[in-house]
Coordinates of C-alpha atoms in Angstrom, one line a residue:
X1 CA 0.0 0.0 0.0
X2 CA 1.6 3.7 -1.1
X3 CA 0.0 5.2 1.8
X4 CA 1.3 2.6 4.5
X5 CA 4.1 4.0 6.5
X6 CA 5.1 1.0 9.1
X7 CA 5.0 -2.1 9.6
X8 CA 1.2 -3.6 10.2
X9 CA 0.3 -4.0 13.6
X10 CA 2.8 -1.3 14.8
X11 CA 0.5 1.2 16.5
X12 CA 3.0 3.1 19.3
X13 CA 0.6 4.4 21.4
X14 CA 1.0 7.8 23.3
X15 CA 1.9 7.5 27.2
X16 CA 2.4 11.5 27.7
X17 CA -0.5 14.2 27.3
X18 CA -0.4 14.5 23.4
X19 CA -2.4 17.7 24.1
X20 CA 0.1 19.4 26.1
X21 CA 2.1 22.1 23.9
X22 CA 5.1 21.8 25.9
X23 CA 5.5 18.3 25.5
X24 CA 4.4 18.0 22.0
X25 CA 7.0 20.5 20.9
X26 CA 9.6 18.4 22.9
X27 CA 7.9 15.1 21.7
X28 CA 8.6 17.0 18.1
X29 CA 12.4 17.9 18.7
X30 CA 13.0 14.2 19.1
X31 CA 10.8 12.5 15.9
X32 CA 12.1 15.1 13.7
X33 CA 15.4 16.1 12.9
X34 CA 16.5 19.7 13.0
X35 CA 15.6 21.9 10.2
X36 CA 12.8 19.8 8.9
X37 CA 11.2 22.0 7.0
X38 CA 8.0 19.7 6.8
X39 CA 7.6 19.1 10.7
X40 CA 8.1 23.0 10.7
X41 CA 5.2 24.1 8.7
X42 CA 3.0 21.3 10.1
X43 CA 3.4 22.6 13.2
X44 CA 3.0 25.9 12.0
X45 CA -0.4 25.4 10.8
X46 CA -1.6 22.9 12.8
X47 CA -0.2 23.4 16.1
X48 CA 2.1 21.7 18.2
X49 CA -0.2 19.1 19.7
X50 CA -3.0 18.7 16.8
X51 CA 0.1 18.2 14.6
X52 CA 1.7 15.2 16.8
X53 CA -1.6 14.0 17.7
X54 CA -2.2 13.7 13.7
X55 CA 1.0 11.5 13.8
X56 CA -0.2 9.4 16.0
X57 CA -3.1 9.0 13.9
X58 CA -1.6 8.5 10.5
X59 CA 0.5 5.9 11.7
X60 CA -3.1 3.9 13.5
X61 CA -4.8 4.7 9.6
X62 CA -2.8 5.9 7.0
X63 CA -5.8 6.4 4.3
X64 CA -7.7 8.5 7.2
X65 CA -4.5 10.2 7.3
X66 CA -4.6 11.4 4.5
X67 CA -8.0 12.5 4.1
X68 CA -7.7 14.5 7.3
X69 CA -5.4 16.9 5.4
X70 CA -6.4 17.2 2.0
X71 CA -10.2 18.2 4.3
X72 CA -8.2 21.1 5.7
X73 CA -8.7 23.1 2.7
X74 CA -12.5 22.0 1.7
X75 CA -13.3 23.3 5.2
X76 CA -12.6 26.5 4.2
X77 CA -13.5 26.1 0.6
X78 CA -16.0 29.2 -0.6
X79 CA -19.1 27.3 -1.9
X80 CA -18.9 27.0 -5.7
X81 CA -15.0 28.0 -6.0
X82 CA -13.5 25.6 -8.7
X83 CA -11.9 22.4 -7.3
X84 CA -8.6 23.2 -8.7
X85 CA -8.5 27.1 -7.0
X86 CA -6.2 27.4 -3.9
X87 CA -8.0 27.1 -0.8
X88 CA -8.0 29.0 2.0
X89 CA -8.1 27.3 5.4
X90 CA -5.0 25.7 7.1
X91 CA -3.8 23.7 4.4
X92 CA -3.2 27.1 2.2
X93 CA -1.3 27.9 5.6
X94 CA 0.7 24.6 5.2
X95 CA 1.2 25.1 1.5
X96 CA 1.9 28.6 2.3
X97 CA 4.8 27.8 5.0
X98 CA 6.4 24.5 3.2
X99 CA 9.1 25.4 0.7
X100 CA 7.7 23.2 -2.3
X101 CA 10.0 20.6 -4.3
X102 CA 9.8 21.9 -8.3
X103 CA 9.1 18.2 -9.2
X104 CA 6.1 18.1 -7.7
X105 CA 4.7 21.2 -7.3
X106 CA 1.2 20.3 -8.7
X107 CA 1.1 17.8 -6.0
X108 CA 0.5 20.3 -2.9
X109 CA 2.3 19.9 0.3
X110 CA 0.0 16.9 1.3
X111 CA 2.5 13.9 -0.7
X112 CA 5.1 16.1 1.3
X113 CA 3.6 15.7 4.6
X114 CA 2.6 11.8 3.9
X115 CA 6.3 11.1 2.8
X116 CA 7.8 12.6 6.0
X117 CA 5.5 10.6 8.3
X118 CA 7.9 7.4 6.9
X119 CA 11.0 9.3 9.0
X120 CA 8.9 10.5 12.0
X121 CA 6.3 6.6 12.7
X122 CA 9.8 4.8 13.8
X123 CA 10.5 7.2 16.8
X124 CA 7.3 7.4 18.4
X125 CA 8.0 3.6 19.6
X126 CA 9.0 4.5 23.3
X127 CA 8.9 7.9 22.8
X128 CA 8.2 9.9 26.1
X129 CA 9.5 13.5 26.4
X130 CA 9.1 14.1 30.2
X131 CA 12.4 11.6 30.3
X132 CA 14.6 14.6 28.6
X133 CA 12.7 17.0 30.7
X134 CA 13.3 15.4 33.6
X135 CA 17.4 14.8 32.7
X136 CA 17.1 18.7 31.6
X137 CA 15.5 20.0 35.1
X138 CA 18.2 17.7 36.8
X139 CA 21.4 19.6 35.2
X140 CA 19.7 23.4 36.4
X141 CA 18.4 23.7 32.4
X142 CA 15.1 25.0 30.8
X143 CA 13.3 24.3 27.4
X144 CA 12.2 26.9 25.9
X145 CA 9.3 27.3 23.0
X146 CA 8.3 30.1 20.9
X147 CA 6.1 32.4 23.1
X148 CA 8.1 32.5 26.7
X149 CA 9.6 35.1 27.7
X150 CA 13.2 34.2 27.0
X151 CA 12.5 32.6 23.6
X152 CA 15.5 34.6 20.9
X153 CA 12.5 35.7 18.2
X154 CA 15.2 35.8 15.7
X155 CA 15.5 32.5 15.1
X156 CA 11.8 32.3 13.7
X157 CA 13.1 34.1 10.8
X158 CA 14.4 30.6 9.7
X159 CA 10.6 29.9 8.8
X160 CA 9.5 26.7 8.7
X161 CA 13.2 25.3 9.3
X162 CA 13.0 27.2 12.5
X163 CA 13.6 25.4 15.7
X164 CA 10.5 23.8 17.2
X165 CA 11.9 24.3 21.0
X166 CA 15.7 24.9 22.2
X167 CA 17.3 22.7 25.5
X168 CA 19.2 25.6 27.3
X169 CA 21.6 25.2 30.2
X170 CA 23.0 28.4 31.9
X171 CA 21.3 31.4 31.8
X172 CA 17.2 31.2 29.9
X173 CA 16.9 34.4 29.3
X174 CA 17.9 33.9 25.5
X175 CA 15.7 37.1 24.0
X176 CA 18.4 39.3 25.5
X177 CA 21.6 37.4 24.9
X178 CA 19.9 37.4 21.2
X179 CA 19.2 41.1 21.4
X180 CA 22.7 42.9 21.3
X181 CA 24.9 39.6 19.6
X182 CA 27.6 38.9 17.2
X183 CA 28.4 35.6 16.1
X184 CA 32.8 34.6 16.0
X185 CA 32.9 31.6 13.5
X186 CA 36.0 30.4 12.2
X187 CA 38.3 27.0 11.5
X188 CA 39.3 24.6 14.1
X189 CA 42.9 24.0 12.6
X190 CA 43.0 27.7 13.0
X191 CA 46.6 30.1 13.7
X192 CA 48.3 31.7 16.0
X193 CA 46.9 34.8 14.0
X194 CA 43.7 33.5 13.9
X195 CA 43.5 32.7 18.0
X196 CA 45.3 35.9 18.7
X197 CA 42.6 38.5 16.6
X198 CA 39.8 36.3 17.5
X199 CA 40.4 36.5 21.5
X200 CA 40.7 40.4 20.7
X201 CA 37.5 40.4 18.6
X202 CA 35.7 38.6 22.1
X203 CA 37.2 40.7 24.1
X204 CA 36.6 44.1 22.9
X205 CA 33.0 43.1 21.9
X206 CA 32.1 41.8 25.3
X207 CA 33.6 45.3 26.7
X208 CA 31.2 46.9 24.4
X209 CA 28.2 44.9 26.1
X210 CA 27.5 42.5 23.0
X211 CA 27.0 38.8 23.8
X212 CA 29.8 36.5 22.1
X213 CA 27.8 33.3 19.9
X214 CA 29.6 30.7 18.4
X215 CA 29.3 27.0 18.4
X216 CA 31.7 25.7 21.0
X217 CA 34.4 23.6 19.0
X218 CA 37.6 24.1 19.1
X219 CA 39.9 26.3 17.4
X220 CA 38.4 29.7 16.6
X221 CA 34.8 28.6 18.8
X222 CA 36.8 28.1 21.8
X223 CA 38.9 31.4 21.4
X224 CA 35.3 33.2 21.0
X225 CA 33.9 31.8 23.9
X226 CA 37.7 32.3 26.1
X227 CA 37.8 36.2 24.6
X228 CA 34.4 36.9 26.0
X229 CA 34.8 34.8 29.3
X230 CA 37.9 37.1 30.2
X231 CA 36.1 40.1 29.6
X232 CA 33.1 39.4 32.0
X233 CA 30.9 39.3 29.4
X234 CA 28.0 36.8 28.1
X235 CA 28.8 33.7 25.6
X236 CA 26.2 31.3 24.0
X237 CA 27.5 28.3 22.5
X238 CA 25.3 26.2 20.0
X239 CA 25.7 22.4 20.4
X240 CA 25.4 20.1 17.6
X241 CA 24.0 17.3 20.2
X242 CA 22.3 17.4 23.5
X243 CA 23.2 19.3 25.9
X244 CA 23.8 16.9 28.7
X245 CA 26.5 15.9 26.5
X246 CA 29.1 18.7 26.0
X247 CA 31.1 18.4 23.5
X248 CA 33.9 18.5 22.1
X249 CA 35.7 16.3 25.0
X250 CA 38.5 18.6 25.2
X251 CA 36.0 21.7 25.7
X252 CA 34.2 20.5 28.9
X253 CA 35.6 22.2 30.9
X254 CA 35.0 25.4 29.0
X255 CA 31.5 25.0 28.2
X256 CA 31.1 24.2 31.9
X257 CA 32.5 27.7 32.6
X258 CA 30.5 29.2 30.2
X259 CA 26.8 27.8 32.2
X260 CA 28.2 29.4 35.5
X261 CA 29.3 33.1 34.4
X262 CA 26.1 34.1 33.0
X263 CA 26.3 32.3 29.3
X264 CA 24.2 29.0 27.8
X265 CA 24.7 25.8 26.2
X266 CA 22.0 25.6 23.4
X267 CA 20.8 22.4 21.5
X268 CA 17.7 22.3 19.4
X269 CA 18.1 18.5 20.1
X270 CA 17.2 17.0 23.2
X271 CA 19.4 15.3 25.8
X272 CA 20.9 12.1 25.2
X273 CA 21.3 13.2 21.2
X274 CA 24.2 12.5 19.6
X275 CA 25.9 15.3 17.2
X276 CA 26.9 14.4 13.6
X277 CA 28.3 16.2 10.4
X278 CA 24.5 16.9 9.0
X279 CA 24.2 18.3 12.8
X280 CA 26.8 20.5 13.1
X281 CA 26.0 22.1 9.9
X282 CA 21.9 22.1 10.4
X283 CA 23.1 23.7 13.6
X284 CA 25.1 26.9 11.8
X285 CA 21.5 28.1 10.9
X286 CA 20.7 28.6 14.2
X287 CA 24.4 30.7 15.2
X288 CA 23.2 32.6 12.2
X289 CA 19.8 33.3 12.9
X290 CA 20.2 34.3 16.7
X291 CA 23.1 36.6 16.0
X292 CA 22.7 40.2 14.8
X293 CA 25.7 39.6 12.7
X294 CA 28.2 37.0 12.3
X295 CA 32.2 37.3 11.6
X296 CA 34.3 35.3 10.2
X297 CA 38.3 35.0 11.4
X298 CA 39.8 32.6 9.6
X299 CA 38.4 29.7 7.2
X300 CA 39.6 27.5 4.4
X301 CA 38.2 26.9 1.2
X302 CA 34.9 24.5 2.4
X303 CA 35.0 25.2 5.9
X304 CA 31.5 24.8 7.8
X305 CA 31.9 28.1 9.1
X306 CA 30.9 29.3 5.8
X307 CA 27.3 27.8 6.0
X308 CA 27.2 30.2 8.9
X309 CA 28.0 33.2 6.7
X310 CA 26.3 32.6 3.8
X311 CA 23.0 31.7 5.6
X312 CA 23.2 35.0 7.6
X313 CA 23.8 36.8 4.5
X314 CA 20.1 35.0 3.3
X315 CA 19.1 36.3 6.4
X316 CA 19.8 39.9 5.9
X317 CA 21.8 40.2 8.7
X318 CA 25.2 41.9 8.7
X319 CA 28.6 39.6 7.9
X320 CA 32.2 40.5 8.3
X321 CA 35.5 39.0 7.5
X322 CA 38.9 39.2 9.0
X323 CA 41.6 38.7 5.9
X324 CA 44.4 36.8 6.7
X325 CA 47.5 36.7 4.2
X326 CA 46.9 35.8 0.9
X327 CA 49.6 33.0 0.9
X328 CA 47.5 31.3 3.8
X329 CA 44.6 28.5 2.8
X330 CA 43.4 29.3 6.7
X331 CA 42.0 32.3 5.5
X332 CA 41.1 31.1 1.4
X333 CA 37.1 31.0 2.6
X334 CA 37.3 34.5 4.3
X335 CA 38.6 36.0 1.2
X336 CA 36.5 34.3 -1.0
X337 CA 33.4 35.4 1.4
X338 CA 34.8 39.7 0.1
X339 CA 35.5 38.4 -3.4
X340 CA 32.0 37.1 -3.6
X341 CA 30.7 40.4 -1.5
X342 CA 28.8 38.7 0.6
X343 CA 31.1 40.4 3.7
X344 CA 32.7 43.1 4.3
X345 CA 36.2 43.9 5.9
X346 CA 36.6 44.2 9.4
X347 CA 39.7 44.4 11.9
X348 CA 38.9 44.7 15.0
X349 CA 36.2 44.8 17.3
X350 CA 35.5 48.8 17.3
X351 CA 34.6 47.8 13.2
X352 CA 32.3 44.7 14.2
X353 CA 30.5 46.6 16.9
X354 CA 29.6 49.8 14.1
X355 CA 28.4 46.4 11.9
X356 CA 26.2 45.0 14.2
X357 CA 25.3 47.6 16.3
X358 CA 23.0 50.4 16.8
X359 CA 24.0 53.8 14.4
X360 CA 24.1 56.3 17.3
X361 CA 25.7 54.1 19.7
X362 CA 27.7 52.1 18.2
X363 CA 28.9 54.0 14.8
X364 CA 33.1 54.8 14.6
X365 CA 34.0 58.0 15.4
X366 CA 37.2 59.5 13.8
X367 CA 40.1 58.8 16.3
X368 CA 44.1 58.6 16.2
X369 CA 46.1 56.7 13.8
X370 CA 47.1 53.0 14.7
X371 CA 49.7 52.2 16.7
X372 CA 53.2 52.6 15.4
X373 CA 51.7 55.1 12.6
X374 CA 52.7 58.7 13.0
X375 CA 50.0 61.7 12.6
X376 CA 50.5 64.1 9.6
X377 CA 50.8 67.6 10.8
X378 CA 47.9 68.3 8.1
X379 CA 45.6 65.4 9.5
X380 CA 42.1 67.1 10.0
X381 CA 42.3 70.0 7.6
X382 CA 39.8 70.4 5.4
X383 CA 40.9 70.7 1.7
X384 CA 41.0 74.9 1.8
X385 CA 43.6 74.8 4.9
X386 CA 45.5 71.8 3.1
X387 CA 45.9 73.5 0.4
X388 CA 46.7 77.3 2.0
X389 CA 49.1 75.3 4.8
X390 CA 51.1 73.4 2.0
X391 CA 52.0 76.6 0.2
X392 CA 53.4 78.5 3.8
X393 CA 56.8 79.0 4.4
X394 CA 59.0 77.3 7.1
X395 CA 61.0 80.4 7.9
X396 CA 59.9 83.4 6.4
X397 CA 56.8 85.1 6.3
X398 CA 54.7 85.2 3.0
X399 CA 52.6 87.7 1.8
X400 CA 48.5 86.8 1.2
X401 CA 48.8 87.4 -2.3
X402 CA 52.0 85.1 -3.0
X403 CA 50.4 82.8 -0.6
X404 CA 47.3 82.8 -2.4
X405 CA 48.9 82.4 -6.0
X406 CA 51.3 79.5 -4.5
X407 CA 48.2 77.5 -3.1
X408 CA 46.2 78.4 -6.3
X409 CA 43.4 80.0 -3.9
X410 CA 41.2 83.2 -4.1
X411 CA 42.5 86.2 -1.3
X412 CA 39.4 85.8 0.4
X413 CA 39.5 82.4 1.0
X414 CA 43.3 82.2 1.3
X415 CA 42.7 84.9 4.3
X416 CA 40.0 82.7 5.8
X417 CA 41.9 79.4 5.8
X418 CA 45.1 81.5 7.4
X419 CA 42.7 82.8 10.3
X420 CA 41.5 79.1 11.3
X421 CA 45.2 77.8 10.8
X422 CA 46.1 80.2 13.7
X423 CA 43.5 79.2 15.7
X424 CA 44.5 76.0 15.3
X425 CA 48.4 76.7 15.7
X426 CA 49.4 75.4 12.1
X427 CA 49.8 78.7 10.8
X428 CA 51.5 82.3 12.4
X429 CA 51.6 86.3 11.6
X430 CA 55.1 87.1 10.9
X431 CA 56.8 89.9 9.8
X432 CA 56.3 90.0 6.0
X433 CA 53.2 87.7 6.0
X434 CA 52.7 84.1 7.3
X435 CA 54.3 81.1 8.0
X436 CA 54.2 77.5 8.5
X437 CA 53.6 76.0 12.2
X438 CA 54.4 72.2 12.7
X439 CA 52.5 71.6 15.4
X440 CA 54.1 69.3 18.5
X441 CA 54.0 65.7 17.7
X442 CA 50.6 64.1 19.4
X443 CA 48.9 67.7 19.2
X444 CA 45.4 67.7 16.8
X445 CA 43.8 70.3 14.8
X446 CA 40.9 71.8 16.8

């Protein structure tokens, strides 16, 4: 039978409140795997619990199955619209909110929907979310779902691959770790130069009061997380599996710290799950999404940190890039990401605070030259005073007129510019005219 999705006799029977939201949604984070575009914009129309409770169904009577969605659209069908006119109802919401395959597009999201319940049937046998609950509560954790208080909203901007619930240890509140973020991907065989700029990236952000996301591995995640740690400030770290297991091994310890100054450990999978490579990369949608921008530091040619870029580009949010030398293949992906223009350059963490932050607050102001670069005298002059400063004297005083000729400027304005030159001491009334005033080294133009 086409419509027959396990084996006959198999009828897992619920042994938790089907009807409870909290549950179902964590019921839900176990029978579907993350960014499951079809479980998404099930639930989405139908609701957490109807949606699972329909499962349960379909797997009891798979033709009744089917016939319960195709009547969500003749519910709200007008009387005497054409069979073949879109409906209304929840199933336009379904087809509305499901991404649709070009193959079958005539089909409708219901084939969709039928075909997904052959991945979901086999993990309802034994399924019973209060067990993850309960391991959760023990370890100090919540679960949150879209509507509590500390639910990041950002993340529903994934749609119908949004996460369904999200297993948080450390600090719930995730609506304001989410509110003022920036995301520090990068390689785990990363550099020296890569660990060095990325622990000054988390460090100077953190100062600035943004909360440091990245996705706990090592190598460039772990510097992230480190940087922001010896600031003071928040970190959020997105697991690949559950959070009862942290992992990487090696990063225990760190994640650890993370939970007890203020941060979180975030999985969209519950406990007990196991991460994997689809994971880990189904997982970069969600750094992406909760962040207000993401930057890269360093990342080779097909490094995963790249999903994380390019799916916050699709998301409209800001992305920057640190460049590394062009001789390294560390940094091949970063400068592919500003060949592409998908980022722009940044350098430090002054430049990725005036990307992601707010324009009054957070926007550069003009400021001295880097370390170990000297001011010009002329730095701050506007191109009048340039111009009537270049053509002075060192020694002697200068007339207006020759001054004005030398500098190729009218009297007036030549006699303007010399008036704010002295005010600012680059300029001074000698006998036979004007002169040139280097001004000590570290003074500025007022």
């Amino acid at each position: 039978m086409a419509d027959r999705v396990v084996a006959p006799g198999s009828h897992p029977e619920p042994v938790f409140d089907v009807a409870d939201d909290r549950l179902a949604r964590a019921a839900w984070c176990r029978i579907a795997e993350p960014g499951d575009e079809v479980a998404g914009a099930l639930v989405r129309a139908l609701g957490a619990a109807e949606a699972l409770a329909w499962v349960y169904d379909a797997v009891r009577e798979p033709a009744a199955a089917r016939s319960t969605l195709a009547h969500l659209g003749e519910q709200a069908r007008p009387p005497g619209a054409p069979a073949e006119r879109p409906a209304p109802g929840r199933r336009a919401v379904l087809a509305g909110v499901l991404p649709m395959e070009p193959e079958r597009e005539r089909q409708g999201p219901v084939p969709r929907v039928l075909r997904a319940l052959g991945r979901w049937a086999p993990r309802l046998e034994g399924l019973d979310p209060r067990r993850e609950l309960h391991v959760l509560e023990r370890l100090g954790g919540a679960f949150l779902v879209p509507g509590d208080p500390g639910w990041p909203a950002r993340v529903d901007d994934l749609g119908p691959a949004a996460p369904l619930g999200l297993w948080v240890r450390g600090a719930p509140d995730l609506a304001a770790a989410s509110r003022r973020s920036v995301a520090v991907v990068g390689a785990r065989a990363c550099t020296d130069y890569g660990r060095h700029v990325t622990g000054e990236l988390a460090t100077g952000l953190a100062g600035r009061g943004f909360t440091v996301v990245s996705g706990g591995a090592y190598g460039i995640d772990a510097m992230a997380h480190r940087g922001a740690l010896a600031a003071d400030g928040p970190t959020v770290a997105f697991l690949a599996g559950g959070v009862d297991r942290l992992y990487p091994a090696g990063n225990v310890e760190l994640l650890r710290t993370v939970t007890a100054s203020g941060g979180a450990v975030v999985s969209e999978v519950p406990p007990g799950s196991v991460p994997s490579r689809v994971r880990f990369l189904l997982r970069n949608r969600l750094i992406a999404a909760f962040s207000g921008a993401t930057v890269v530091v360093e990342a080779a040619w097909r490094s995963g940190s790249l999903s994380t870029a390019a799916r916050a580009a699709e998301l409209s949010r800001p992305v920057g890039v640190v460049p590394g030398p062009v001789t390294s293949m560390a940094s091949s992906g970063c400068h592919r990401l500003l060949r592409d223009g998908t980022a722009v350059c940044v350098t430090d963490a002054a430049e990725v605070a005036e990307l992601a932050g707010e324009l009054g607050r957070d926007a550069l102001q003009p400021g001295p030259p880097p370390d170990g670069e000297r001011a010009a005298p002329h730095d701050g002059l506007d191109e009048v005073e340039t111009r009537a400063w270049d053509a002075l004297p060192l020694r002697v005083g200068r007339p207006v007129g020759s001054v004005a000729r030398t500098a190729g400027l009218a009297v007036p304005e030549t006699l303007g510019a010399l008036g704010r030159l002295e005010l600012s001491g680059h300029a001074e009334r000698v006998a036979g005219g004007w002169r040139r005033v280097v001004p000590p080294e570290g003074a500025g133009s007022a």
